[in-house]
XYZ file of C-alpha atoms in Angstrom:
451
model
C 211.797 2.289 227.213
C 211.292 5.950 226.378
C 210.689 5.723 222.625
C 210.931 9.457 222.085
C 214.328 9.566 223.741
C 215.373 6.467 221.794
C 214.332 8.072 218.507
C 216.232 11.239 219.362
C 219.306 9.170 220.189
C 219.141 7.351 216.855
C 218.656 10.563 214.884
C 221.517 12.244 216.713
C 223.738 9.297 215.793
C 222.660 9.594 212.168
C 223.405 13.306 212.038
C 226.781 12.792 213.672
C 227.718 10.069 211.170
C 226.691 12.256 208.216
C 227.844 15.633 209.447
C 230.144 16.398 206.511
C 227.648 15.580 203.772
C 224.908 17.512 205.560
C 227.131 20.585 205.483
C 227.476 20.078 201.715
C 223.702 19.906 201.368
C 223.254 23.054 203.460
C 225.742 24.928 201.263
C 223.721 24.037 198.151
C 220.085 24.457 199.175
C 218.010 27.327 200.558
C 218.372 27.718 204.318
C 216.012 25.490 206.286
C 214.465 23.907 203.188
C 215.959 20.399 203.371
C 213.603 17.628 204.472
C 215.199 14.203 204.876
C 213.610 10.991 203.569
C 214.223 7.342 204.601
C 216.692 8.450 207.276
C 216.577 5.186 209.237
C 217.161 2.854 206.298
C 220.116 0.500 206.629
C 220.996 -3.151 206.022
C 223.098 -5.789 207.723
C 226.377 -6.849 206.204
C 229.088 -9.411 206.860
C 231.587 -6.549 206.756
C 229.735 -3.628 208.372
C 227.733 -3.398 211.585
C 224.285 -1.937 212.094
C 225.887 1.318 213.163
C 226.736 2.124 209.528
C 224.063 4.747 209.895
C 222.078 5.826 206.881
C 223.763 3.413 204.472
C 226.293 6.031 203.435
C 223.644 8.107 201.663
C 221.365 10.979 202.693
C 218.205 11.568 200.659
C 215.475 14.175 200.780
C 214.043 17.228 199.076
C 214.774 20.946 199.262
C 214.707 24.136 197.235
C 217.564 25.836 195.396
C 216.831 29.526 194.773
C 213.166 28.703 195.297
C 213.072 25.799 192.825
C 212.243 22.316 194.234
C 214.733 19.447 193.911
C 215.214 15.965 195.266
C 218.666 15.381 196.789
C 220.802 12.229 196.884
C 224.067 12.746 198.787
C 226.573 9.937 199.286
C 228.247 10.081 202.681
C 231.881 9.059 202.222
C 232.364 8.949 206.000
C 230.143 5.848 206.221
C 231.336 2.692 204.422
C 233.267 4.973 202.014
C 229.986 5.983 200.374
C 229.686 2.386 199.219
C 226.571 1.163 197.453
C 224.530 -1.476 199.253
C 221.202 -3.084 198.405
C 219.352 -0.901 200.908
C 221.332 2.137 199.742
C 220.227 1.565 196.137
C 216.619 0.973 197.166
C 216.688 4.188 199.197
C 217.920 6.189 196.207
C 215.488 4.463 193.815
C 212.634 5.383 196.176
C 213.725 9.027 195.949
C 213.813 8.821 192.148
C 210.293 7.378 192.104
C 209.135 10.404 194.073
C 210.978 12.732 191.685
C 209.223 11.100 188.742
C 205.808 11.235 190.389
C 206.197 14.916 191.283
C 208.021 15.930 188.086
C 210.907 17.345 190.121
C 214.605 17.356 189.110
C 217.296 15.488 191.045
C 220.731 16.527 192.289
C 223.241 13.817 193.207
C 226.244 14.652 195.399
C 228.508 11.715 194.601
C 231.592 10.461 196.438
C 231.980 6.697 196.510
C 234.526 3.904 196.288
C 231.927 1.716 194.548
C 230.009 -1.195 196.064
C 230.137 -2.564 199.600
C 231.844 -5.923 199.139
C 229.982 -7.732 201.916
C 226.682 -8.092 200.062
C 227.724 -10.014 196.954
C 225.061 -10.411 194.286
C 222.449 -8.654 196.424
C 224.032 -5.269 195.805
C 224.298 -5.994 192.071
C 220.527 -6.397 191.923
C 220.148 -3.124 193.777
C 222.476 -1.346 191.359
C 220.470 -2.644 188.395
C 217.251 -1.314 189.923
C 218.854 2.061 190.591
C 220.417 2.489 187.145
C 217.188 1.469 185.412
C 215.176 4.006 187.429
C 217.684 6.784 186.728
C 217.609 5.924 183.016
C 213.806 6.016 182.980
C 213.925 9.555 184.359
C 215.846 10.851 181.325
C 213.618 13.171 179.372
C 211.190 13.391 182.284
C 213.160 15.402 184.841
C 216.674 16.822 184.786
C 219.357 14.952 186.724
C 222.527 16.716 187.915
C 225.593 14.998 189.359
C 228.189 16.850 191.425
C 231.383 14.859 191.956
C 232.644 15.957 195.360
C 235.587 13.545 195.269
C 236.420 10.157 193.788
C 233.465 8.346 192.222
C 234.348 4.779 191.257
C 232.685 1.618 190.012
C 228.913 1.435 189.788
C 228.518 4.946 191.193
C 230.347 6.178 188.085
C 227.681 4.505 185.951
C 225.027 6.519 187.807
C 226.868 9.755 186.987
C 226.963 8.796 183.302
C 223.149 8.743 183.153
C 222.869 12.352 184.329
C 222.082 15.293 182.053
C 224.835 17.461 183.570
C 227.956 16.338 185.474
C 229.861 18.904 187.554
C 233.594 18.425 188.143
C 235.828 20.356 190.504
C 239.639 20.043 190.756
C 239.515 17.020 193.085
C 236.759 15.201 191.177
C 237.606 11.804 189.715
C 235.222 9.604 187.740
C 236.395 6.080 186.965
C 234.645 2.766 186.357
C 237.693 1.002 187.848
C 240.129 2.131 190.505
C 242.537 4.746 189.095
C 245.361 2.849 190.817
C 244.481 -0.304 188.870
C 244.179 1.553 185.558
C 247.456 3.387 186.124
C 249.237 0.126 186.961
C 247.890 -1.570 183.839
C 249.407 1.254 181.796
C 252.733 0.836 183.640
C 252.529 4.464 184.674
C 252.445 6.302 187.963
C 249.514 8.631 187.441
C 247.548 10.748 189.873
C 243.855 9.893 190.149
C 242.946 13.195 188.430
C 245.145 12.223 185.470
C 243.048 9.072 185.047
C 239.514 10.322 185.676
C 239.608 14.087 186.119
C 237.797 16.671 184.000
C 240.667 17.184 181.545
C 241.579 13.488 181.427
C 238.080 12.444 180.304
C 238.299 14.327 177.005
C 236.887 11.417 174.998
C 234.170 10.395 177.430
C 231.369 12.405 175.817
C 230.038 13.365 179.245
C 227.946 16.565 179.516
C 230.588 17.932 181.892
C 230.931 21.391 183.422
C 234.010 22.472 185.395
C 233.248 24.477 188.555
C 235.286 25.748 191.485
C 232.986 24.389 194.173
C 229.477 23.274 195.054
C 228.266 26.845 195.398
C 229.161 27.573 191.762
C 227.454 24.345 190.711
C 224.334 25.568 192.488
C 224.436 28.803 190.488
C 224.677 26.783 187.258
C 221.800 24.525 188.318
C 219.666 27.577 189.026
C 220.551 29.100 185.651
C 219.702 25.920 183.732
C 216.459 25.481 185.676
C 215.339 29.007 184.898
C 216.403 28.670 181.279
C 214.243 25.570 180.861
C 211.328 26.792 182.953
C 210.782 30.455 182.193
C 208.294 31.414 179.446
C 209.260 33.018 176.152
C 210.015 36.716 176.451
C 209.695 39.343 173.764
C 212.856 39.917 171.777
C 214.332 43.128 170.475
C 214.117 42.161 166.823
C 215.700 45.147 165.136
C 219.115 45.089 166.707
C 221.808 43.994 164.236
C 225.304 42.864 165.267
C 227.602 44.693 162.798
C 230.718 42.903 164.101
C 229.476 39.683 162.500
C 230.016 41.181 159.049
C 233.719 41.354 159.872
C 233.977 37.975 161.547
C 231.345 35.278 161.986
C 233.628 32.679 163.561
C 232.499 30.180 166.180
C 233.376 32.461 169.093
C 231.320 35.328 167.678
C 228.386 33.027 166.903
C 228.409 31.524 170.400
C 228.321 35.057 171.848
C 224.869 35.519 170.281
C 223.417 33.045 172.751
C 221.996 34.788 175.794
C 222.792 33.218 179.184
C 224.768 30.513 177.404
C 225.980 27.469 179.367
C 228.304 25.088 177.527
C 228.171 21.345 178.260
C 231.084 18.993 177.626
C 233.685 21.654 176.861
C 236.414 19.184 177.873
C 235.809 17.023 174.800
C 235.796 17.819 171.052
C 236.359 21.574 171.575
C 235.626 22.334 167.911
C 231.992 21.554 168.699
C 230.271 23.704 171.319
C 227.052 22.332 172.834
C 225.326 25.304 174.454
C 222.118 25.799 176.397
C 221.025 29.380 175.967
C 218.476 31.770 174.572
C 217.954 33.454 171.241
C 215.650 36.440 171.488
C 214.585 35.169 174.896
C 213.615 31.704 173.612
C 215.421 28.756 175.213
C 217.322 26.605 172.698
C 219.861 23.806 172.461
C 222.511 25.177 170.113
C 225.464 23.420 168.491
C 228.220 25.688 167.187
C 230.653 24.091 164.711
C 234.196 25.394 164.266
C 235.727 23.977 161.050
C 234.697 20.468 162.057
C 235.877 17.292 160.351
C 233.540 14.550 161.502
C 234.929 11.722 163.637
C 233.215 9.178 165.847
C 233.742 11.472 168.850
C 232.384 14.599 167.164
C 229.271 12.905 165.759
C 228.613 11.304 169.150
C 228.753 14.701 170.853
C 226.326 16.174 168.305
C 224.037 13.151 168.638
C 224.012 13.269 172.436
C 223.121 16.955 172.540
C 220.428 16.495 169.891
C 219.010 13.765 172.146
C 219.039 16.222 175.062
C 217.053 18.692 172.929
C 214.616 15.928 172.020
C 214.177 14.805 175.645
C 213.419 18.265 176.979
C 211.564 19.578 173.899
C 214.032 22.363 173.211
C 214.391 23.883 169.741
C 217.597 22.596 168.120
C 219.696 25.232 166.357
C 222.819 24.223 164.418
C 225.460 26.736 163.346
C 227.227 24.721 160.688
C 230.886 24.912 159.712
C 231.644 21.337 158.734
C 234.030 19.885 156.149
C 232.441 16.437 156.077
C 233.889 13.195 157.416
C 237.582 13.199 158.283
C 239.501 11.461 155.493
C 241.635 9.046 157.530
C 241.771 5.259 157.775
C 241.234 5.527 161.524
C 237.932 7.361 161.059
C 236.919 5.032 158.234
C 237.443 2.022 160.517
C 235.528 3.489 163.446
C 231.943 3.715 164.605
C 231.378 7.024 162.814
C 228.759 5.642 160.435
C 226.901 3.978 163.293
C 226.904 7.257 165.211
C 225.601 9.071 162.108
C 222.743 6.565 161.832
C 221.808 7.097 165.489
C 221.985 10.869 165.082
C 219.576 10.667 162.136
C 217.098 8.642 164.220
C 217.197 11.227 167.001
C 216.874 14.134 164.573
C 213.792 12.506 163.083
C 212.293 12.092 166.572
C 212.634 15.779 167.480
C 209.191 17.348 167.156
C 210.152 20.860 168.238
C 211.764 23.495 166.021
C 214.885 22.542 164.062
C 216.878 25.336 162.460
C 220.201 25.189 160.613
C 222.472 28.087 159.689
C 225.551 27.562 157.517
C 228.013 29.980 159.064
C 231.213 28.671 157.469
C 231.521 25.740 155.085
C 228.992 22.950 154.628
C 230.755 20.299 152.581
C 229.364 16.900 151.579
C 227.797 15.176 154.577
C 228.469 18.355 156.522
C 225.571 19.814 154.532
C 223.411 16.689 154.154
C 223.391 15.860 157.875
C 223.242 19.304 159.416
C 221.675 21.776 156.982
C 219.533 20.032 154.366
C 215.812 20.800 154.453
C 215.179 17.279 153.152
C 216.424 15.848 156.447
C 213.776 17.681 158.442
C 214.994 21.175 159.284
C 212.131 23.672 159.502
C 214.292 26.603 158.448
C 217.695 26.612 156.790
C 219.751 29.753 156.318
C 223.267 30.541 155.183
C 225.379 33.575 155.800
C 226.443 35.468 152.699
C 230.052 34.631 153.608
C 229.360 30.878 153.837
C 230.071 28.116 151.324
C 227.961 25.106 150.365
C 229.516 22.457 148.155
C 229.976 18.784 147.405
C 233.739 19.050 147.843
C 235.836 21.423 149.886
C 237.682 22.643 146.780
C 238.325 21.977 143.105
C 241.461 20.120 144.149
C 239.404 17.903 146.409
C 237.064 17.044 143.560
C 240.023 16.313 141.306
C 241.532 13.921 143.850
C 238.183 12.184 144.320
C 237.863 11.530 140.580
C 241.555 11.043 139.833
C 241.081 7.387 138.893
C 238.058 7.978 136.667
C 238.631 7.828 132.923
C 237.445 10.648 130.707
C 237.164 13.246 133.475
C 237.919 16.739 132.159
C 239.959 18.294 134.970
C 239.444 21.823 133.643
C 235.666 21.420 133.688
C 235.920 19.837 137.124
C 237.941 22.768 138.420
C 235.411 25.206 137.009
C 232.479 23.287 138.473
C 233.953 23.361 141.961
C 235.534 26.797 141.822
C 235.025 28.932 144.900
C 232.372 31.116 143.312
C 230.151 28.085 142.699
C 230.174 27.348 146.432
C 228.217 30.582 146.950
C 225.121 29.610 149.001
C 222.963 31.681 146.641
C 223.186 28.742 144.231
C 221.619 26.458 146.842
C 218.967 29.081 147.578
C 218.053 29.280 143.886
C 217.057 25.628 144.003
C 214.940 26.155 147.100
C 217.311 24.331 149.446
C 217.885 27.373 151.641
C 215.141 29.615 152.964
C 217.399 32.629 152.696
C 220.966 33.866 152.398
C 221.474 36.594 154.954
C 223.916 39.286 155.860
C 225.733 38.103 159.027
C 224.822 41.131 161.124
C 221.109 40.299 160.828
C 221.467 36.644 161.872
C 219.887 37.030 165.305
C 216.878 38.812 163.851
C 216.201 35.986 161.400
C 216.630 33.331 164.077
C 214.365 35.115 166.546
C 211.645 35.537 163.939
C 211.912 31.870 162.909
C 211.784 30.664 166.516
C 208.818 32.861 167.364
C 206.991 31.441 164.355
C 207.772 27.824 165.282
C 207.598 27.998 169.067
C 205.166 30.823 169.715
């Protein structure tokens, strides 16, 4: 037997079976940089023959715009991208290498779930894989690109990732969209069950892109944002437009090279990776937020991201406290608040809060109070800080109390008493600033804390 010829024959068969996914990889990475790992790994199955080359997954490492990455690409043309025991072990081996070499991972996912012929064996493999991916959080970035339908256990892998890219045809679903649609007695398209817009309560760090090439541009931008050193800022450049309007859109525009995560859910909260004066930050921009379980979860998850990757956390607060509904009261909002507080306490990088709109009740206590651990707290001169949103709100709160003087109550919570200067007088705010100088203050604070 000519072993060289035999090896060439086997590798040719592998490349032929994975031609489509290899083209995807080539479109993402730098030309000629991809090196395949564990190419000959496969397992036997009662349902699939040995010629299920490569286990439906291609793994290796490459560079994207000169930055090194490990790649995991599910090949839908082989066993429908199905997970097998050997498949999971192959991916877990790649993740071990990523951890050892402190190198981020990109998953190209397209899978119908597990391969049914392996029974419990594949379940053990999935557990190993999910545990390894979870252990990587906070060590290296993990990106998932959904190149088609991603169902079952493969969907759980996507949920672990720091960033999940959707395109128009992407579908993420723990169960088959057909099954879920039938249970609802509706005839829905797969995208209406698990597409980007449909998953508006999922809390995923999702980004919508046109194609894999655009995802690659985003990956490069995030990598450079996290990796590049601090650059000098132009401190003395005010933004006069902020004096006219300091709404959420104008505040978000202050962030250089900003990339928003999870824009498909809770749109009144923007979670943005960007720079302030050249310093990379994780920023949360509030837009007249009333706290619900979904909104607190989104804030908590992004604060955890900041904690994992040691990014300064900057909050731009415009929060009216907890939503006053029975539905919110009988939800997990308090549990989410408790978890957020634990994460906030664990963050050992800079924490800065700016009240840009209203900070009412817990909207102040959770997101702007120095007592909760913020290094610097500011408020715009146009902001409001108060226990209640208005005198009327205070009156309603105490409407059942005997002996409450409503006139005194109205005076106490009149709009002028919500002036943040009152909070600054008691030392609760480091400064009250004119909106146009906000970026200067933030840059100076960050340089002090980070530099």
